[in-house]
Tab-separated table of N, CA and C in Angstrom:
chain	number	residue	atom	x	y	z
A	1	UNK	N	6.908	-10.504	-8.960
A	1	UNK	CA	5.908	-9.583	-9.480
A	1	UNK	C	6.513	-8.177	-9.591
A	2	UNK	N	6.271	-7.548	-10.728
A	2	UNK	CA	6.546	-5.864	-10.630
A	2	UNK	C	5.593	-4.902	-9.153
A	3	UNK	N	5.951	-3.622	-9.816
A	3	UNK	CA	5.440	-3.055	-8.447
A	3	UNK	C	4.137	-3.025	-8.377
A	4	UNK	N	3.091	-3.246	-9.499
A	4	UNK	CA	1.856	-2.950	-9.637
A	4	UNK	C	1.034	-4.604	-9.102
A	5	UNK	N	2.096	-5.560	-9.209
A	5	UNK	CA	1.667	-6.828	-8.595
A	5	UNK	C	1.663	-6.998	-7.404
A	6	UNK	N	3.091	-6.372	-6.820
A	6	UNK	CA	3.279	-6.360	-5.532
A	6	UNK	C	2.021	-5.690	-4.806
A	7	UNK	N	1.969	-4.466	-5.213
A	7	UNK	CA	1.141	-3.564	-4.934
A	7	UNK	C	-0.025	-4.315	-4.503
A	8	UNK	N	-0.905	-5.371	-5.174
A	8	UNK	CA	-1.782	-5.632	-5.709
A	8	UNK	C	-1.589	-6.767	-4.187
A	9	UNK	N	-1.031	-7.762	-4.050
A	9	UNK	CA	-0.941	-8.816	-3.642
A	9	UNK	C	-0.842	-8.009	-2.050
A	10	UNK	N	0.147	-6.909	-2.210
A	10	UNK	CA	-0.068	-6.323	-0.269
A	10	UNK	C	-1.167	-5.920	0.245
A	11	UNK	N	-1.955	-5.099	-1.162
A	11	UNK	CA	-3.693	-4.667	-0.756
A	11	UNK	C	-4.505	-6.020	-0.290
A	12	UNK	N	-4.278	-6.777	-0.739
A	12	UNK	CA	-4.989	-8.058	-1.039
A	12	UNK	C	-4.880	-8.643	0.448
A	13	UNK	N	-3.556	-8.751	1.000
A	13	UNK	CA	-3.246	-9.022	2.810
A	13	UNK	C	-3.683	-7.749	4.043
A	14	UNK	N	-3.634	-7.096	3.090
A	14	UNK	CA	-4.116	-5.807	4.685
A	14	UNK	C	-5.387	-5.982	4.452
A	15	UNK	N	-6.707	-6.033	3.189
A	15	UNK	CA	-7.962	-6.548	3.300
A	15	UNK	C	-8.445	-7.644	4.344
A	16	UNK	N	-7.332	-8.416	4.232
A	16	UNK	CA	-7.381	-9.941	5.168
A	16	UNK	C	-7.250	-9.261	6.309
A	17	UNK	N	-6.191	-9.072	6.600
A	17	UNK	CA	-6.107	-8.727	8.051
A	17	UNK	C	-6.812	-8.017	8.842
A	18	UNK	N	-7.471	-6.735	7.774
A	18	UNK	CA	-8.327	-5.621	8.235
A	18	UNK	C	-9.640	-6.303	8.638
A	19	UNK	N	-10.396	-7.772	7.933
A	19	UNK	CA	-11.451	-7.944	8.200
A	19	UNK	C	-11.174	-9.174	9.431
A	20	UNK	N	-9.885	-9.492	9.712
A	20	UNK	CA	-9.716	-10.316	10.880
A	20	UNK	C	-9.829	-9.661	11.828
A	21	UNK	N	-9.730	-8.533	12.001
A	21	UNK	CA	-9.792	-7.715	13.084
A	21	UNK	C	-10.647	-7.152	12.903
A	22	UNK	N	-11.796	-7.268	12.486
A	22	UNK	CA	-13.077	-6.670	12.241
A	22	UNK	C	-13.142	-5.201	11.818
A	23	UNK	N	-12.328	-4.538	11.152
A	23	UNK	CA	-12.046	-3.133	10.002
A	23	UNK	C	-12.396	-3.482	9.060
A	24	UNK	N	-12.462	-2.683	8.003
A	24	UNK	CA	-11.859	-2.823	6.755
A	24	UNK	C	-11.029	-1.372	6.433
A	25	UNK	N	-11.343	-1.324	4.613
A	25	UNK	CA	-10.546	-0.224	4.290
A	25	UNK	C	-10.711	0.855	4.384
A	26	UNK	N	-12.162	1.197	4.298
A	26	UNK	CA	-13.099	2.325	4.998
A	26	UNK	C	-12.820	3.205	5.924
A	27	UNK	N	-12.086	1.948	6.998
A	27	UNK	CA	-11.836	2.937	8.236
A	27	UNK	C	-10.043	3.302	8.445
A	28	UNK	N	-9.675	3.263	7.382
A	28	UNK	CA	-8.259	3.378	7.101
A	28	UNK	C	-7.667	5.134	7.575
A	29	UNK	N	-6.551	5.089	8.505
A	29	UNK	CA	-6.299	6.201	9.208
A	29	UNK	C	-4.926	7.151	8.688
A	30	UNK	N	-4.287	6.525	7.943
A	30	UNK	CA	-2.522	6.547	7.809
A	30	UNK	C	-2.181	5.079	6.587
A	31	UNK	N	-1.521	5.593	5.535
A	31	UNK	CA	-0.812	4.463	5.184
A	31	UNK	C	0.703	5.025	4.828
A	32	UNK	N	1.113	4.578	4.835
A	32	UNK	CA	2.832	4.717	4.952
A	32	UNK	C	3.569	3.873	3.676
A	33	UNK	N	3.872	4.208	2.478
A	33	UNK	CA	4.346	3.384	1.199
A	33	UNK	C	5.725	3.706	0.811
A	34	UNK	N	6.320	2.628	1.074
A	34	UNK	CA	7.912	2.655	0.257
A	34	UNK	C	8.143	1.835	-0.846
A	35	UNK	N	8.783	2.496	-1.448
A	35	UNK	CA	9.190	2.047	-3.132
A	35	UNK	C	11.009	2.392	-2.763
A	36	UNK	N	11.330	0.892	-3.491
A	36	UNK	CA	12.639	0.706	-3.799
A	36	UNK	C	13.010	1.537	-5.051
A	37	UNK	N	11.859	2.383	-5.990
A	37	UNK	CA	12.518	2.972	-6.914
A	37	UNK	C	11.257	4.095	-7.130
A	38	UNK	N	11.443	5.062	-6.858
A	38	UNK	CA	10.257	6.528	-6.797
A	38	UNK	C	9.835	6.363	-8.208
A	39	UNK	N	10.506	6.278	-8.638
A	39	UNK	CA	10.196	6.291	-10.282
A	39	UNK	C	9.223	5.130	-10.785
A	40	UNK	N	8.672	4.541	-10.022
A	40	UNK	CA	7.137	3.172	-10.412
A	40	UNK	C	6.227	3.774	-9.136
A	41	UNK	N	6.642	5.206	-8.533
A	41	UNK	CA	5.373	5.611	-8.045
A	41	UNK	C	3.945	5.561	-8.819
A	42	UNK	N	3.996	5.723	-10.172
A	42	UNK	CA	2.567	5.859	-10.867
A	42	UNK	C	1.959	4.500	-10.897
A	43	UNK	N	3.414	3.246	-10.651
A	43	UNK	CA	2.361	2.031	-11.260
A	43	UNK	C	1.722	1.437	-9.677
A	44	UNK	N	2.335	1.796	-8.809
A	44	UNK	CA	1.812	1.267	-7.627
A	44	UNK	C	0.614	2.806	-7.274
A	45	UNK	N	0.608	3.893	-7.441
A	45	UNK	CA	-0.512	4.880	-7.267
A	45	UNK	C	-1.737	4.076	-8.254
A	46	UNK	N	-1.532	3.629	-8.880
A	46	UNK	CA	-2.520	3.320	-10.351
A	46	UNK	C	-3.627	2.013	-9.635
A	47	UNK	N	-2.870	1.139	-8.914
A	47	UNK	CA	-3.150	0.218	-7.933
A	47	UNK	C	-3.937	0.707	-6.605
A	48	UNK	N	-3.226	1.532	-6.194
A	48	UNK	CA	-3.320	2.033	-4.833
A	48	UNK	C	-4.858	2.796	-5.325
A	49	UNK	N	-5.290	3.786	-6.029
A	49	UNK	CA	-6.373	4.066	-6.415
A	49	UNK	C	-7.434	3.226	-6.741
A	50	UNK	N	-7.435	2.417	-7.192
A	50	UNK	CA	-8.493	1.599	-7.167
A	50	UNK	C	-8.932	1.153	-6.391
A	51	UNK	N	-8.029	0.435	-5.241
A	51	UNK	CA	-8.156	-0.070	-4.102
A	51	UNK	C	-9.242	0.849	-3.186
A	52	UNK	N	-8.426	1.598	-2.751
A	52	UNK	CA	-9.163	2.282	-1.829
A	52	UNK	C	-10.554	3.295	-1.770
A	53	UNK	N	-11.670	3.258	-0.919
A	53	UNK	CA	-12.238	4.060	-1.027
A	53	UNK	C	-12.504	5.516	-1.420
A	54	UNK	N	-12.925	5.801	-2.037
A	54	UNK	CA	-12.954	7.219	-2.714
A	54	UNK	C	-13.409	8.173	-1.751
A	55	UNK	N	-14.015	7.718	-0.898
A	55	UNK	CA	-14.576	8.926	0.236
A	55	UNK	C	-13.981	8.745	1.983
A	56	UNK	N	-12.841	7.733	1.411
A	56	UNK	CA	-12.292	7.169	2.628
A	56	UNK	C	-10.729	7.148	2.603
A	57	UNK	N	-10.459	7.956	1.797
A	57	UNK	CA	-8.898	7.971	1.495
A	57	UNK	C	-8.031	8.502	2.983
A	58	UNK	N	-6.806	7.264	3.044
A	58	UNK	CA	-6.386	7.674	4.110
A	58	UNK	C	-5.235	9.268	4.065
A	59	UNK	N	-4.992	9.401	4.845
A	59	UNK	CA	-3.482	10.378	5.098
A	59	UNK	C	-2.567	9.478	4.265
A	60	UNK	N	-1.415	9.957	3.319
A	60	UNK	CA	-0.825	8.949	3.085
A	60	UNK	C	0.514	9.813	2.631
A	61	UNK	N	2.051	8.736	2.819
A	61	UNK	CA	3.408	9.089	2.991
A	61	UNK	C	3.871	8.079	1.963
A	62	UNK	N	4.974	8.619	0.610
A	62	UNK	CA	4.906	7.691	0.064
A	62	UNK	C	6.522	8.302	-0.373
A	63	UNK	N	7.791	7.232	0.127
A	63	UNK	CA	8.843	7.716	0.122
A	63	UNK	C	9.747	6.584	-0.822
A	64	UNK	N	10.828	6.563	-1.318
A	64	UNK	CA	12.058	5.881	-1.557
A	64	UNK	C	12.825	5.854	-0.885
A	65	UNK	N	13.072	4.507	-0.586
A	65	UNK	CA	14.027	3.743	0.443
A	65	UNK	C	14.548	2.311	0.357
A	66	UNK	N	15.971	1.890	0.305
A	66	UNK	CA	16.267	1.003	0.115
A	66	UNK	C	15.560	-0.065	1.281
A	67	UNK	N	14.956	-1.766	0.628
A	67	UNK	CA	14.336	-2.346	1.525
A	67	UNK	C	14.986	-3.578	1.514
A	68	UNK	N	14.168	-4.447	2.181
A	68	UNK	CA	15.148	-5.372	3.168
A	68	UNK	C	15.827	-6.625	1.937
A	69	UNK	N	15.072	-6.661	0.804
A	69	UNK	CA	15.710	-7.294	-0.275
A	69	UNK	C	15.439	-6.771	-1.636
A	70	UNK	N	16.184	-6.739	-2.282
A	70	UNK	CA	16.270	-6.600	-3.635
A	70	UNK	C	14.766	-6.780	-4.635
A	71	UNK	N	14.233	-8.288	-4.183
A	71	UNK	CA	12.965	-8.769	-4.782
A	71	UNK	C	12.295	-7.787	-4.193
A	72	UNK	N	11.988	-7.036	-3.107
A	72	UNK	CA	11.519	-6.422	-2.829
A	72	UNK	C	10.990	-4.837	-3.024
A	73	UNK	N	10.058	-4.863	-3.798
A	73	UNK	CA	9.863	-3.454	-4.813
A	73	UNK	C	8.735	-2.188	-4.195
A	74	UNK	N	8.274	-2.663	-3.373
A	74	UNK	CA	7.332	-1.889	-2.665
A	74	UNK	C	6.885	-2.419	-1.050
A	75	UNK	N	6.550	-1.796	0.121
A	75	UNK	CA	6.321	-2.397	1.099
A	75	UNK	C	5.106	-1.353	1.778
A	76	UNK	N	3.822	-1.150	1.918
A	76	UNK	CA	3.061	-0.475	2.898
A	76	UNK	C	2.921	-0.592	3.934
A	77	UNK	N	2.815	0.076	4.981
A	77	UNK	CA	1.854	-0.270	6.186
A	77	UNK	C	0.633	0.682	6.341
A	78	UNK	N	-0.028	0.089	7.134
A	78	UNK	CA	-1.549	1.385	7.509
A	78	UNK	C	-2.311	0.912	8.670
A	79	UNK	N	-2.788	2.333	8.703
A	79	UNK	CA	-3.577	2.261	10.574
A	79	UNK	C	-4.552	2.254	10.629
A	80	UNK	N	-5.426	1.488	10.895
A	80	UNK	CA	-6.936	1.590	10.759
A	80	UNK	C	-7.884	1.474	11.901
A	81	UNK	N	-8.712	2.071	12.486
A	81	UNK	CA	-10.021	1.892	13.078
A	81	UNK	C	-10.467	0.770	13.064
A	82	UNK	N	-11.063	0.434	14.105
A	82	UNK	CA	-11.675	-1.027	14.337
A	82	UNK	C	-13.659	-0.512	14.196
């Protein structure tokens, strides 16, 4: 998948996880986003906006950095409230 898929498919697992642990995105504290190439910041922001709450937007860090594979085009993490 490009970065806007990736993007798409990682929101899609922290939803999961957030409601396994009884969160969701709402209570989102910090997210932390690396891109293997700064330059598809807009297509994963384009993603990343939709996603998230509009009145719940977290703190957010969004850097370029080589990652653990090649296929690998974007990676988040985030902190959330229970």
């Amino acid at each position: 998948a490009d970065v806007a898929g990736q993007t798409q498919q990682i929101l899609d697992r922290i939803d999961a996880l957030l409601a396994a642990a009884g969160s969701d995105k709402s209570k989102l504290l910090k997210a932390n986003i690396w891109l293997s190439d700064i330059s598809t910041w807009s297509q994963m922001n384009d993603v990343w906006t939709g996603w998230v709450d509009p009145g719940s937007t977290p703190a957010r860090a969004t850097v370029e950095a080589a990652l653990a594979r090649p296929d690998i085009l974007v990676e988040i993490m985030v902190e959330a409230a229970c």
